[in-house]
PDB file of C-alpha atoms in Angstrom:
ATOM      1  CA  GLU A   1     128.847  79.640 138.910  1.00  0.00           C
ATOM      2  CA  ARG A   2     129.868  79.037 135.311  1.00  0.00           C
ATOM      3  CA  MET A   3     131.841  76.242 133.689  1.00  0.00           C
ATOM      4  CA  ASP A   4     135.195  77.021 132.080  1.00  0.00           C
ATOM      5  CA  LEU A   5     134.907  75.172 128.762  1.00  0.00           C
ATOM      6  CA  GLN A   6     138.658  74.621 128.388  1.00  0.00           C
ATOM      7  CA  THR A   7     139.590  73.354 131.853  1.00  0.00           C
ATOM      8  CA  GLY A   8     136.240  72.153 133.155  1.00  0.00           C
ATOM      9  CA  ALA A   9     136.910  74.082 136.346  1.00  0.00           C
ATOM     10  CA  GLN A  10     134.173  75.916 138.172  1.00  0.00           C
ATOM     11  CA  LYS A  11     134.737  79.663 138.272  1.00  0.00           C
ATOM     12  CA  SER A  12     132.665  82.093 140.217  1.00  0.00           C
ATOM     13  CA  ALA A  13     130.940  84.763 138.139  1.00  0.00           C
ATOM     14  CA  GLU A  14     128.617  87.507 139.210  1.00  0.00           C
ATOM     15  CA  TYR A  15     125.669  88.406 137.014  1.00  0.00           C
ATOM     16  CA  LEU A  16     123.648  91.532 137.595  1.00  0.00           C
ATOM     17  CA  LYS A  17     119.995  91.504 136.626  1.00  0.00           C
ATOM     18  CA  LEU A  18     119.505  94.965 135.177  1.00  0.00           C
ATOM     19  CA  ASP A  19     115.710  94.825 135.008  1.00  0.00           C
ATOM     20  CA  PRO A  20     114.425  92.720 137.931  1.00  0.00           C
ATOM     21  CA  GLY A  21     111.007  91.379 137.007  1.00  0.00           C
ATOM     22  CA  GLY A  22     111.315  92.691 133.454  1.00  0.00           C
ATOM     23  CA  VAL A  23     109.720  95.674 131.743  1.00  0.00           C
ATOM     24  CA  VAL A  24     106.565  95.815 129.617  1.00  0.00           C
ATOM     25  CA  LEU A  25     107.306  96.421 125.940  1.00  0.00           C
ATOM     26  CA  ALA A  26     103.708  96.093 124.761  1.00  0.00           C
ATOM     27  CA  GLY A  27     100.565  95.000 126.532  1.00  0.00           C
ATOM     28  CA  SER A  28      98.520  92.046 125.247  1.00  0.00           C
ATOM     29  CA  ALA A  29     101.028  91.353 122.456  1.00  0.00           C
ATOM     30  CA  GLY A  30     102.703  88.088 121.531  1.00  0.00           C
ATOM     31  CA  GLN A  31     105.304  86.097 119.585  1.00  0.00           C
ATOM     32  CA  PRO A  32     108.214  88.528 120.165  1.00  0.00           C
ATOM     33  CA  ASP A  33     111.655  88.557 118.604  1.00  0.00           C
ATOM     34  CA  VAL A  34     114.488  91.075 118.946  1.00  0.00           C
ATOM     35  CA  GLY A  35     117.486  92.356 116.995  1.00  0.00           C
ATOM     36  CA  PHE A  36     120.448  94.666 117.682  1.00  0.00           C
ATOM     37  CA  ASP A  37     121.789  96.957 114.932  1.00  0.00           C
ATOM     38  CA  GLY A  38     124.972  98.027 116.699  1.00  0.00           C
ATOM     39  CA  SER A  39     123.433 100.986 118.510  1.00  0.00           C
ATOM     40  CA  GLY A  40     120.017  99.880 119.756  1.00  0.00           C
ATOM     41  CA  PHE A  41     117.441  97.114 119.932  1.00  0.00           C
ATOM     42  CA  LEU A  42     114.257  96.589 117.963  1.00  0.00           C
ATOM     43  CA  SER A  43     111.680  94.223 119.400  1.00  0.00           C
ATOM     44  CA  VAL A  44     108.972  92.988 117.007  1.00  0.00           C
ATOM     45  CA  PHE A  45     105.725  91.289 117.991  1.00  0.00           C
ATOM     46  CA  MET A  46     102.096  90.696 117.067  1.00  0.00           C
ATOM     47  CA  GLY A  47      99.719  93.531 117.892  1.00  0.00           C
ATOM     48  CA  LYS A  48      97.084  93.199 120.579  1.00  0.00           C
ATOM     49  CA  ASN A  49      93.999  94.089 118.504  1.00  0.00           C
ATOM     50  CA  ALA A  50      94.741  92.358 115.201  1.00  0.00           C
ATOM     51  CA  ASP A  51      97.192  89.965 113.647  1.00  0.00           C
ATOM     52  CA  ASP A  52      99.537  92.764 112.642  1.00  0.00           C
ATOM     53  CA  ILE A  53     103.249  93.246 113.350  1.00  0.00           C
ATOM     54  CA  PHE A  54     104.525  96.125 115.484  1.00  0.00           C
ATOM     55  CA  GLY A  55     107.938  97.240 116.688  1.00  0.00           C
ATOM     56  CA  ALA A  56     109.408  99.059 119.688  1.00  0.00           C
ATOM     57  CA  ARG A  57     112.949 100.423 119.971  1.00  0.00           C
ATOM     58  CA  PHE A  58     115.026 100.719 123.111  1.00  0.00           C
ATOM     59  CA  THR A  59     118.622 101.510 124.002  1.00  0.00           C
ATOM     60  CA  PRO A  60     121.174  99.199 125.653  1.00  0.00           C
ATOM     61  CA  ALA A  61     120.410 101.133 128.848  1.00  0.00           C
ATOM     62  CA  GLY A  62     116.780 100.025 128.624  1.00  0.00           C
ATOM     63  CA  VAL A  63     115.361 103.408 127.608  1.00  0.00           C
ATOM     64  CA  PHE A  64     112.355 103.284 125.266  1.00  0.00           C
ATOM     65  CA  LEU A  65     112.776 105.376 122.125  1.00  0.00           C
ATOM     66  CA  ASP A  66     109.145 105.327 120.960  1.00  0.00           C
ATOM     67  CA  ALA A  67     106.122 106.758 122.752  1.00  0.00           C
ATOM     68  CA  SER A  68     104.197 103.649 121.662  1.00  0.00           C
ATOM     69  CA  PRO A  69     104.834 100.645 119.411  1.00  0.00           C
ATOM     70  CA  PHE A  70     104.803 101.524 115.707  1.00  0.00           C
ATOM     71  CA  PRO A  71     103.257  99.407 112.920  1.00  0.00           C
ATOM     72  CA  ILE A  72     105.546  97.430 110.630  1.00  0.00           C
ATOM     73  CA  THR A  73     102.819  95.671 108.666  1.00  0.00           C
ATOM     74  CA  THR A  74      99.042  95.874 108.982  1.00  0.00           C
ATOM     75  CA  GLY A  75      96.055  94.948 106.864  1.00  0.00           C
ATOM     76  CA  SER A  76      93.396  92.328 106.305  1.00  0.00           C
ATOM     77  CA  ASP A  77      95.909  89.475 106.066  1.00  0.00           C
ATOM     78  CA  ASP A  78      96.766  87.311 109.054  1.00  0.00           C
ATOM     79  CA  GLN A  79     100.355  88.294 109.880  1.00  0.00           C
ATOM     80  CA  SER A  80     102.113  86.406 112.662  1.00  0.00           C
ATOM     81  CA  GLU A  81     105.339  84.825 113.921  1.00  0.00           C
ATOM     82  CA  PRO A  82     107.694  87.742 113.159  1.00  0.00           C
ATOM     83  CA  ARG A  83     111.416  87.118 112.898  1.00  0.00           C
ATOM     84  CA  ILE A  84     114.165  89.748 112.816  1.00  0.00           C
ATOM     85  CA  ALA A  85     117.819  90.035 111.861  1.00  0.00           C
ATOM     86  CA  SER A  86     119.925  93.170 112.133  1.00  0.00           C
ATOM     87  CA  LYS A  87     123.037  94.749 110.672  1.00  0.00           C
ATOM     88  CA  PRO A  88     124.609  98.135 111.396  1.00  0.00           C
ATOM     89  CA  GLY A  89     121.934 100.782 110.929  1.00  0.00           C
ATOM     90  CA  GLU A  90     119.126  98.493 109.786  1.00  0.00           C
ATOM     91  CA  HIS A  91     116.790  95.644 110.706  1.00  0.00           C
ATOM     92  CA  LEU A  92     114.963  93.180 108.458  1.00  0.00           C
ATOM     93  CA  VAL A  93     111.655  91.787 109.737  1.00  0.00           C
ATOM     94  CA  LEU A  94     109.988  88.709 108.203  1.00  0.00           C
ATOM     95  CA  TRP A  95     106.568  87.183 108.790  1.00  0.00           C
ATOM     96  CA  PRO A  96     104.177  84.639 107.250  1.00  0.00           C
ATOM     97  CA  SER A  97     101.010  86.231 105.900  1.00  0.00           C
ATOM     98  CA  SER A  98      97.755  84.354 105.229  1.00  0.00           C
ATOM     99  CA  PRO A  99      94.963  86.171 103.422  1.00  0.00           C
ATOM    100  CA  TRP A 100      91.667  84.628 104.504  1.00  0.00           C
ATOM    101  CA  GLY A 101      91.142  81.266 102.796  1.00  0.00           C
ATOM    102  CA  THR A 102      94.490  81.222 100.965  1.00  0.00           C
ATOM    103  CA  PRO A 103      97.867  79.574 101.673  1.00  0.00           C
ATOM    104  CA  SER A 104     100.445  81.612 103.551  1.00  0.00           C
ATOM    105  CA  ASP A 105     103.283  83.538 101.913  1.00  0.00           C
ATOM    106  CA  VAL A 106     106.278  85.235 103.519  1.00  0.00           C
ATOM    107  CA  GLY A 107     106.813  88.984 103.491  1.00  0.00           C
ATOM    108  CA  ALA A 108     109.521  91.277 104.846  1.00  0.00           C
ATOM    109  CA  ARG A 109     110.086  94.932 105.712  1.00  0.00           C
ATOM    110  CA  ARG A 110     113.283  96.897 106.267  1.00  0.00           C
ATOM    111  CA  VAL A 111     113.376  99.178 109.326  1.00  0.00           C
ATOM    112  CA  ALA A 112     116.016 101.847 109.913  1.00  0.00           C
ATOM    113  CA  SER A 113     117.653 102.530 113.276  1.00  0.00           C
ATOM    114  CA  ASP A 114     115.404 105.573 113.721  1.00  0.00           C
ATOM    115  CA  GLY A 115     112.304 103.388 113.367  1.00  0.00           C
ATOM    116  CA  LYS A 116     111.392 104.579 109.877  1.00  0.00           C
ATOM    117  CA  LEU A 117     110.245 101.968 107.394  1.00  0.00           C
ATOM    118  CA  ILE A 118     112.561 101.693 104.390  1.00  0.00           C
ATOM    119  CA  GLY A 119     111.177 101.335 100.871  1.00  0.00           C
ATOM    120  CA  PRO A 120     107.706 101.726  99.405  1.00  0.00           C
ATOM    121  CA  GLY A 121     106.259  98.607 100.989  1.00  0.00           C
ATOM    122  CA  PRO A 122     106.808  94.999 102.055  1.00  0.00           C
ATOM    123  CA  ILE A 123     109.184  92.742 100.136  1.00  0.00           C
ATOM    124  CA  ASP A 124     107.795  89.491  98.767  1.00  0.00           C
ATOM    125  CA  VAL A 125     110.086  86.830 100.200  1.00  0.00           C
ATOM    126  CA  ALA A 126     108.286  83.643  99.214  1.00  0.00           C
ATOM    127  CA  LEU A 127     105.194  83.331  97.054  1.00  0.00           C
ATOM    128  CA  GLY A 128     103.629  80.176  95.686  1.00  0.00           C
ATOM    129  CA  ALA A 129     100.477  78.140  95.240  1.00  0.00           C
ATOM    130  CA  ASN A 130     101.252  76.099  98.343  1.00  0.00           C
ATOM    131  CA  PRO A 131     101.979  77.439 101.849  1.00  0.00           C
ATOM    132  CA  GLN A 132     105.230  79.115 102.816  1.00  0.00           C
ATOM    133  CA  SER A 133     105.734  79.536 106.549  1.00  0.00           C
ATOM    134  CA  SER A 134     108.078  79.590 109.589  1.00  0.00           C
ATOM    135  CA  PRO A 135     110.665  82.044 108.247  1.00  0.00           C
ATOM    136  CA  ALA A 136     114.083  82.564 109.800  1.00  0.00           C
ATOM    137  CA  VAL A 137     116.676  85.208 108.935  1.00  0.00           C
ATOM    138  CA  ALA A 138     120.271  86.192 109.748  1.00  0.00           C
ATOM    139  CA  SER A 139     122.702  88.837 108.507  1.00  0.00           C
ATOM    140  CA  ASP A 140     126.357  88.696 107.503  1.00  0.00           C
ATOM    141  CA  GLY A 141     126.700  92.405 108.341  1.00  0.00           C
ATOM    142  CA  GLN A 142     125.910  93.519 104.792  1.00  0.00           C
ATOM    143  CA  GLY A 143     122.981  91.525 103.447  1.00  0.00           C
ATOM    144  CA  PHE A 144     120.666  88.822 104.754  1.00  0.00           C
ATOM    145  CA  LEU A 145     119.859  85.153 104.265  1.00  0.00           C
ATOM    146  CA  TRP A 146     116.287  84.039 104.855  1.00  0.00           C
ATOM    147  CA  VAL A 147     115.084  80.447 105.141  1.00  0.00           C
ATOM    148  CA  TRP A 148     111.520  79.124 105.264  1.00  0.00           C
ATOM    149  CA  GLU A 149     109.299  76.056 105.092  1.00  0.00           C
ATOM    150  CA  ASP A 150     107.849  75.555 101.623  1.00  0.00           C
ATOM    151  CA  GLN A 151     105.247  73.046 100.459  1.00  0.00           C
ATOM    152  CA  ARG A 152     105.518  73.667  96.720  1.00  0.00           C
ATOM    153  CA  GLY A 153     107.265  70.284  96.218  1.00  0.00           C
ATOM    154  CA  VAL A 154     105.992  66.694  96.482  1.00  0.00           C
ATOM    155  CA  THR A 155     107.981  65.580  99.531  1.00  0.00           C
ATOM    156  CA  GLY A 156     106.155  67.600 102.178  1.00  0.00           C
ATOM    157  CA  ARG A 157     107.681  70.637 103.793  1.00  0.00           C
ATOM    158  CA  ASP A 158     111.053  71.535 102.295  1.00  0.00           C
ATOM    159  CA  LEU A 159     113.539  74.202 103.365  1.00  0.00           C
ATOM    160  CA  LEU A 160     114.311  76.888 100.798  1.00  0.00           C
ATOM    161  CA  SER A 161     116.500  79.974 101.070  1.00  0.00           C
ATOM    162  CA  ALA A 162     117.244  83.264  99.340  1.00  0.00           C
ATOM    163  CA  ARG A 163     119.598  86.190  99.878  1.00  0.00           C
ATOM    164  CA  VAL A 164     118.746  89.870  99.953  1.00  0.00           C
ATOM    165  CA  ALA A 165     121.175  92.754  99.463  1.00  0.00           C
ATOM    166  CA  SER A 166     121.618  95.750 101.722  1.00  0.00           C
ATOM    167  CA  ASP A 167     119.216  97.735  99.497  1.00  0.00           C
ATOM    168  CA  GLY A 168     116.478  95.106  99.817  1.00  0.00           C
ATOM    169  CA  GLY A 169     116.950  93.589  96.368  1.00  0.00           C
ATOM    170  CA  LEU A 170     117.120  89.842  95.852  1.00  0.00           C
ATOM    171  CA  LEU A 171     120.635  88.586  95.125  1.00  0.00           C
ATOM    172  CA  ASP A 172     119.664  85.259  93.572  1.00  0.00           C
ATOM    173  CA  SER A 173     117.608  84.657  90.433  1.00  0.00           C
ATOM    174  CA  GLY A 174     115.718  81.853  92.194  1.00  0.00           C
ATOM    175  CA  VAL A 175     115.378  80.199  95.545  1.00  0.00           C
ATOM    176  CA  VAL A 176     117.992  77.708  96.761  1.00  0.00           C
ATOM    177  CA  ALA A 177     117.003  74.381  98.299  1.00  0.00           C
ATOM    178  CA  VAL A 178     118.602  73.712 101.672  1.00  0.00           C
ATOM    179  CA  ALA A 179     116.860  70.369 102.312  1.00  0.00           C
ATOM    180  CA  THR A 180     114.146  68.511 100.379  1.00  0.00           C
ATOM    181  CA  ALA A 181     114.157  65.061 101.994  1.00  0.00           C
ATOM    182  CA  VAL A 182     110.972  63.016 102.317  1.00  0.00           C
ATOM    183  CA  ASP A 183     108.459  63.577 105.123  1.00  0.00           C
ATOM    184  CA  GLY A 184     109.314  67.164 105.777  1.00  0.00           C
ATOM    185  CA  GLN A 185     111.749  69.672 107.231  1.00  0.00           C
ATOM    186  CA  GLU A 186     110.385  72.194 109.709  1.00  0.00           C
ATOM    187  CA  ALA A 187     111.083  75.093 112.100  1.00  0.00           C
ATOM    188  CA  PRO A 188     114.340  76.459 110.632  1.00  0.00           C
ATOM    189  CA  ARG A 189     116.732  78.750 112.467  1.00  0.00           C
ATOM    190  CA  VAL A 190     119.819  80.421 111.026  1.00  0.00           C
ATOM    191  CA  ALA A 191     122.909  82.242 112.331  1.00  0.00           C
ATOM    192  CA  PHE A 192     126.099  83.732 110.834  1.00  0.00           C
ATOM    193  CA  ASP A 193     129.592  83.061 112.224  1.00  0.00           C
ATOM    194  CA  SER A 194     131.534  85.825 110.351  1.00  0.00           C
ATOM    195  CA  GLN A 195     132.287  83.497 107.423  1.00  0.00           C
ATOM    196  CA  ARG A 196     129.201  81.413 106.683  1.00  0.00           C
ATOM    197  CA  TYR A 197     125.634  80.783 107.732  1.00  0.00           C
ATOM    198  CA  PHE A 198     124.477  77.737 109.642  1.00  0.00           C
ATOM    199  CA  VAL A 199     120.879  76.527 109.311  1.00  0.00           C
ATOM    200  CA  VAL A 200     119.269  74.038 111.718  1.00  0.00           C
ATOM    201  CA  TRP A 201     115.802  72.481 111.587  1.00  0.00           C
ATOM    202  CA  HIS A 202     113.473  69.664 112.643  1.00  0.00           C
ATOM    203  CA  ASP A 203     113.731  66.756 110.183  1.00  0.00           C
ATOM    204  CA  ARG A 204     111.351  63.804 109.748  1.00  0.00           C
ATOM    205  CA  ARG A 205     113.163  61.853 107.011  1.00  0.00           C
ATOM    206  CA  ASP A 206     113.868  58.871 109.293  1.00  0.00           C
ATOM    207  CA  GLY A 207     110.351  58.642 110.677  1.00  0.00           C
ATOM    208  CA  GLY A 208     111.050  60.492 113.920  1.00  0.00           C
ATOM    209  CA  LEU A 209     111.812  64.087 114.776  1.00  0.00           C
ATOM    210  CA  ASP A 210     115.553  64.779 114.516  1.00  0.00           C
ATOM    211  CA  VAL A 211     117.657  67.936 114.323  1.00  0.00           C
ATOM    212  CA  TYR A 212     119.619  68.480 111.119  1.00  0.00           C
ATOM    213  CA  GLY A 213     121.941  71.265 110.044  1.00  0.00           C
ATOM    214  CA  ALA A 214     123.653  72.625 106.943  1.00  0.00           C
ATOM    215  CA  ARG A 215     126.220  75.313 106.235  1.00  0.00           C
ATOM    216  CA  VAL A 216     125.525  77.994 103.641  1.00  0.00           C
ATOM    217  CA  ASP A 217     128.287  80.295 102.377  1.00  0.00           C
ATOM    218  CA  ASP A 218     127.911  84.042 101.938  1.00  0.00           C
ATOM    219  CA  GLN A 219     127.160  83.514  98.241  1.00  0.00           C
ATOM    220  CA  GLY A 220     124.105  81.420  99.088  1.00  0.00           C
ATOM    221  CA  GLN A 221     125.708  78.088  98.166  1.00  0.00           C
ATOM    222  CA  VAL A 222     124.607  75.182 100.385  1.00  0.00           C
ATOM    223  CA  LEU A 223     127.820  73.480 101.530  1.00  0.00           C
ATOM    224  CA  ASP A 224     126.038  70.446 102.971  1.00  0.00           C
ATOM    225  CA  PRO A 225     123.231  69.645 100.481  1.00  0.00           C
ATOM    226  CA  GLY A 226     120.350  67.992 102.273  1.00  0.00           C
ATOM    227  CA  GLY A 227     121.993  68.605 105.632  1.00  0.00           C
ATOM    228  CA  PHE A 228     123.514  66.295 108.203  1.00  0.00           C
ATOM    229  CA  GLY A 229     122.139  64.882 111.415  1.00  0.00           C
ATOM    230  CA  ALA A 230     123.133  67.075 114.342  1.00  0.00           C
ATOM    231  CA  VAL A 231     120.925  65.347 116.942  1.00  0.00           C
ATOM    232  CA  THR A 232     119.058  62.112 116.240  1.00  0.00           C
TER     233      THR A 232
END
Protein backbone atom coordinates (compact mmCIF):
# COMPACT_ATOMS: atom_id res chain seq x y z
CA GLU A 1 0.00 0.00 0.00
CA ARG A 2 1.08 3.59 -0.58
CA MET A 3 -0.49 6.88 0.42
CA ASP A 4 -1.72 9.25 -2.28
CA LEU A 5 -0.32 12.59 -1.08
CA GLN A 6 -3.05 14.68 -2.72
CA THR A 7 -6.19 12.79 -1.68
CA GLY A 8 -4.95 10.84 1.33
CA ALA A 9 -6.52 7.74 -0.17
CA GLN A 10 -4.87 4.36 0.07
CA LYS A 11 -3.92 2.96 -3.32
CA SER A 12 -2.60 -0.49 -3.92
CA ALA A 13 0.86 -0.64 -5.48
CA GLU A 14 2.98 -3.61 -6.33
CA TYR A 15 6.72 -3.44 -5.79
CA LEU A 16 9.05 -6.05 -7.19
CA LYS A 17 12.26 -6.77 -5.32
CA LEU A 18 14.75 -7.24 -8.12
CA ASP A 19 17.56 -8.63 -5.96
CA PRO A 20 16.03 -10.65 -3.10
CA GLY A 21 18.54 -10.77 -0.27
CA GLY A 22 20.84 -8.31 -2.03
CA VAL A 23 24.11 -8.83 -3.88
CA VAL A 24 27.67 -8.49 -2.59
CA LEU A 25 29.46 -5.46 -4.02
CA ALA A 26 32.63 -5.86 -1.96
CA GLY A 27 33.49 -8.15 0.91
CA SER A 28 34.59 -6.73 4.27
CA ALA A 29 34.09 -3.14 3.08
CA GLY A 30 32.16 -0.34 4.73
CA GLN A 31 30.62 3.15 4.67
CA PRO A 32 29.09 2.88 1.17
CA ASP A 33 27.49 5.56 -0.96
CA VAL A 34 26.19 5.41 -4.53
CA GLY A 35 25.60 7.70 -7.50
CA PHE A 36 23.93 7.42 -10.93
CA ASP A 37 25.39 9.25 -13.95
CA GLY A 38 22.47 8.70 -16.31
CA SER A 39 23.68 5.36 -17.65
CA GLY A 40 25.04 3.39 -14.70
CA PHE A 41 25.77 3.33 -10.98
CA LEU A 42 29.01 3.82 -9.10
CA SER A 43 29.17 2.57 -5.54
CA VAL A 44 32.04 3.89 -3.39
CA PHE A 45 33.19 2.45 -0.08
CA MET A 46 36.14 1.93 2.25
CA GLY A 47 38.48 -0.90 1.33
CA LYS A 48 38.74 -4.03 3.42
CA ASN A 49 42.51 -4.01 4.07
CA ALA A 50 43.19 -0.31 4.61
CA ASP A 51 41.39 2.96 5.03
CA ASP A 52 41.31 3.59 1.30
CA ILE A 53 38.39 4.36 -1.02
CA PHE A 54 37.33 1.96 -3.78
CA GLY A 55 34.59 1.95 -6.39
CA ALA A 56 32.50 -0.62 -8.25
CA ARG A 57 30.27 0.05 -11.27
CA PHE A 58 27.08 -1.75 -12.19
CA THR A 59 24.25 -1.30 -14.67
CA PRO A 60 20.58 -0.61 -13.91
CA ALA A 61 20.04 -4.32 -14.63
CA GLY A 62 22.40 -5.18 -11.77
CA VAL A 63 25.29 -6.36 -13.94
CA PHE A 64 28.77 -5.67 -12.54
CA LEU A 65 31.05 -3.82 -14.95
CA ASP A 66 34.34 -4.37 -13.11
CA ALA A 67 36.07 -7.67 -12.38
CA SER A 68 36.91 -6.30 -8.92
CA PRO A 69 36.59 -2.96 -7.12
CA PHE A 70 39.06 -0.35 -8.36
CA PRO A 71 40.97 2.14 -6.18
CA ILE A 72 39.85 5.77 -6.12
CA THR A 73 42.29 6.96 -3.47
CA THR A 74 44.94 5.05 -1.53
CA GLY A 75 47.97 5.90 0.55
CA SER A 76 49.23 6.34 4.08
CA ASP A 77 46.46 8.76 5.03
CA ASP A 78 43.31 7.60 6.79
CA GLN A 79 40.59 8.02 4.14
CA SER A 80 37.01 7.29 5.15
CA GLU A 81 33.34 8.27 4.88
CA PRO A 82 33.17 8.65 1.08
CA ARG A 83 30.37 10.67 -0.47
CA ILE A 84 29.41 10.79 -4.15
CA ALA A 85 27.40 12.96 -6.51
CA SER A 86 26.90 12.31 -10.21
CA LYS A 87 26.07 14.13 -13.42
CA PRO A 88 25.80 12.79 -16.97
CA GLY A 89 29.02 10.95 -17.77
CA GLU A 90 30.85 11.66 -14.51
CA HIS A 91 30.94 11.13 -10.75
CA LEU A 92 32.62 13.21 -8.05
CA VAL A 93 33.77 11.38 -4.91
CA LEU A 94 34.69 13.21 -1.69
CA TRP A 95 36.27 11.95 1.52
CA PRO A 96 37.92 13.26 4.70
CA SER A 97 41.60 12.37 4.91
CA SER A 98 43.64 12.34 8.14
CA PRO A 99 47.40 11.88 7.89
CA TRP A 100 48.60 10.28 11.12
CA GLY A 101 48.68 12.84 13.94
CA THR A 102 47.26 15.73 11.88
CA PRO A 103 43.78 17.25 11.51
CA SER A 104 41.60 15.96 8.70
CA ASP A 105 41.20 17.66 5.32
CA VAL A 106 38.74 16.90 2.52
CA GLY A 107 39.79 15.59 -0.87
CA ALA A 108 37.92 14.66 -4.04
CA ARG A 109 38.40 12.68 -7.24
CA ARG A 110 36.50 12.74 -10.53
CA VAL A 111 35.56 9.36 -12.02
CA ALA A 112 34.31 8.87 -15.57
CA SER A 113 31.46 6.55 -16.54
CA ASP A 114 34.00 3.99 -17.77
CA GLY A 115 35.63 3.89 -14.33
CA LYS A 116 38.74 5.84 -15.32
CA LEU A 117 40.00 8.45 -12.90
CA ILE A 118 39.92 11.96 -14.37
CA GLY A 119 42.80 14.38 -13.83
CA PRO A 120 46.31 13.96 -12.48
CA GLY A 121 45.28 13.37 -8.88
CA PRO A 122 42.90 14.24 -6.04
CA ILE A 123 41.41 17.72 -5.75
CA ASP A 124 41.97 19.60 -2.51
CA VAL A 125 38.47 20.50 -1.35
CA ALA A 126 39.13 21.88 2.12
CA LEU A 127 42.50 22.47 3.75
CA GLY A 128 43.22 24.24 7.01
CA ALA A 129 45.00 24.13 10.34
CA ASN A 130 41.89 22.80 12.06
CA PRO A 131 39.87 19.71 11.06
CA GLN A 132 37.59 19.58 8.05
CA SER A 133 35.25 16.59 7.97
CA SER A 134 31.83 15.09 7.09
CA PRO A 135 31.64 16.23 3.46
CA ALA A 136 28.46 16.18 1.39
CA VAL A 137 28.07 16.86 -2.33
CA ALA A 138 25.36 17.29 -4.98
CA SER A 139 25.30 18.20 -8.67
CA ASP A 140 23.16 20.59 -10.69
CA GLY A 141 23.84 18.51 -13.82
CA GLN A 142 26.86 20.59 -14.82
CA GLY A 143 29.01 21.29 -11.78
CA PHE A 144 28.92 20.39 -8.09
CA LEU A 145 28.40 21.98 -4.69
CA TRP A 146 30.24 20.48 -1.74
CA VAL A 147 29.59 21.24 1.92
CA TRP A 148 31.61 20.21 4.97
CA GLU A 149 32.16 20.70 8.69
CA ASP A 150 35.01 23.11 9.39
CA GLN A 151 36.61 24.02 12.71
CA ARG A 152 38.78 26.90 11.51
CA GLY A 153 36.51 29.44 13.28
CA VAL A 154 35.93 30.19 16.98
CA THR A 155 32.31 29.01 17.26
CA GLY A 156 32.90 25.27 16.97
CA ARG A 157 32.02 23.34 13.86
CA ASP A 158 30.76 25.58 11.07
CA LEU A 159 29.35 24.64 7.66
CA LEU A 160 31.28 25.92 4.65
CA SER A 161 30.70 25.32 0.95
CA ALA A 162 32.39 25.66 -2.42
CA ARG A 163 31.48 24.99 -6.04
CA VAL A 164 33.46 23.04 -8.61
CA ALA A 165 33.06 23.25 -12.39
CA SER A 166 32.59 20.36 -14.77
CA ASP A 167 36.36 20.33 -15.43
CA GLY A 168 37.17 20.03 -11.72
CA GLY A 169 38.22 23.65 -11.23
CA LEU A 170 36.97 25.69 -8.30
CA LEU A 171 34.34 28.27 -9.28
CA ASP A 172 34.67 30.50 -6.23
CA SER A 173 37.73 32.44 -5.07
CA GLY A 174 37.04 31.39 -1.46
CA VAL A 175 34.75 29.23 0.57
CA VAL A 176 31.21 30.37 1.39
CA ALA A 177 29.79 30.10 4.90
CA VAL A 178 26.44 28.32 5.07
CA ALA A 179 26.08 28.46 8.87
CA THR A 180 28.45 29.67 11.60
CA ALA A 181 26.21 29.81 14.68
CA VAL A 182 27.57 29.07 18.15
CA ASP A 183 28.02 25.52 19.46
CA GLY A 184 28.38 23.86 16.13
CA GLN A 185 26.73 22.65 12.94
CA GLU A 186 27.27 19.03 11.96
CA ALA A 187 26.50 16.18 9.53
CA PRO A 188 25.48 18.15 6.42
CA ARG A 189 23.56 16.71 3.49
CA VAL A 190 22.77 18.47 0.22
CA ALA A 191 20.47 17.94 -2.78
CA PHE A 192 19.56 19.86 -5.96
CA ASP A 193 15.97 20.46 -7.11
CA SER A 194 16.67 21.64 -10.72
CA GLN A 195 16.91 25.29 -9.63
CA ARG A 196 18.79 25.47 -6.34
CA TYR A 197 20.55 23.40 -3.72
CA PHE A 198 19.15 22.64 -0.30
CA VAL A 199 21.50 21.91 2.61
CA VAL A 200 20.35 20.33 5.89
CA TRP A 201 22.36 19.64 9.05
CA HIS A 202 22.39 18.99 12.80
CA ASP A 203 22.50 22.30 14.70
CA ARG A 204 23.36 22.89 18.37
CA ARG A 205 22.86 26.67 18.60
CA ASP A 206 19.91 26.36 21.01
CA GLY A 207 21.60 23.87 23.32
CA GLY A 208 19.94 20.77 21.88
CA LEU A 209 20.26 18.90 18.62
CA ASP A 210 17.95 20.38 15.97
CA VAL A 211 17.73 20.10 12.19
CA TYR A 212 18.33 23.28 10.21
CA GLY A 213 18.31 23.95 6.49
CA ALA A 214 19.35 26.61 3.98
CA ARG A 215 18.90 27.13 0.26
CA VAL A 216 21.90 27.82 -1.95
CA ASP A 217 21.49 29.03 -5.54
CA ASP A 218 23.43 27.67 -8.49
CA GLN A 219 25.89 30.57 -8.19
CA GLY A 220 26.84 29.49 -4.67
CA GLN A 221 24.93 32.29 -2.92
CA VAL A 222 23.36 31.24 0.40
CA LEU A 223 19.72 32.36 0.22
CA ASP A 224 19.05 31.72 3.91
CA PRO A 225 22.21 32.90 5.74
CA GLY A 226 22.66 30.94 8.93
CA GLY A 227 19.78 28.65 8.02
CA PHE A 228 16.33 28.16 9.47
CA GLY A 229 14.96 25.58 11.85
CA ALA A 230 13.40 22.72 9.93
CA VAL A 231 12.87 20.42 12.93
CA THR A 232 13.40 21.55 16.52
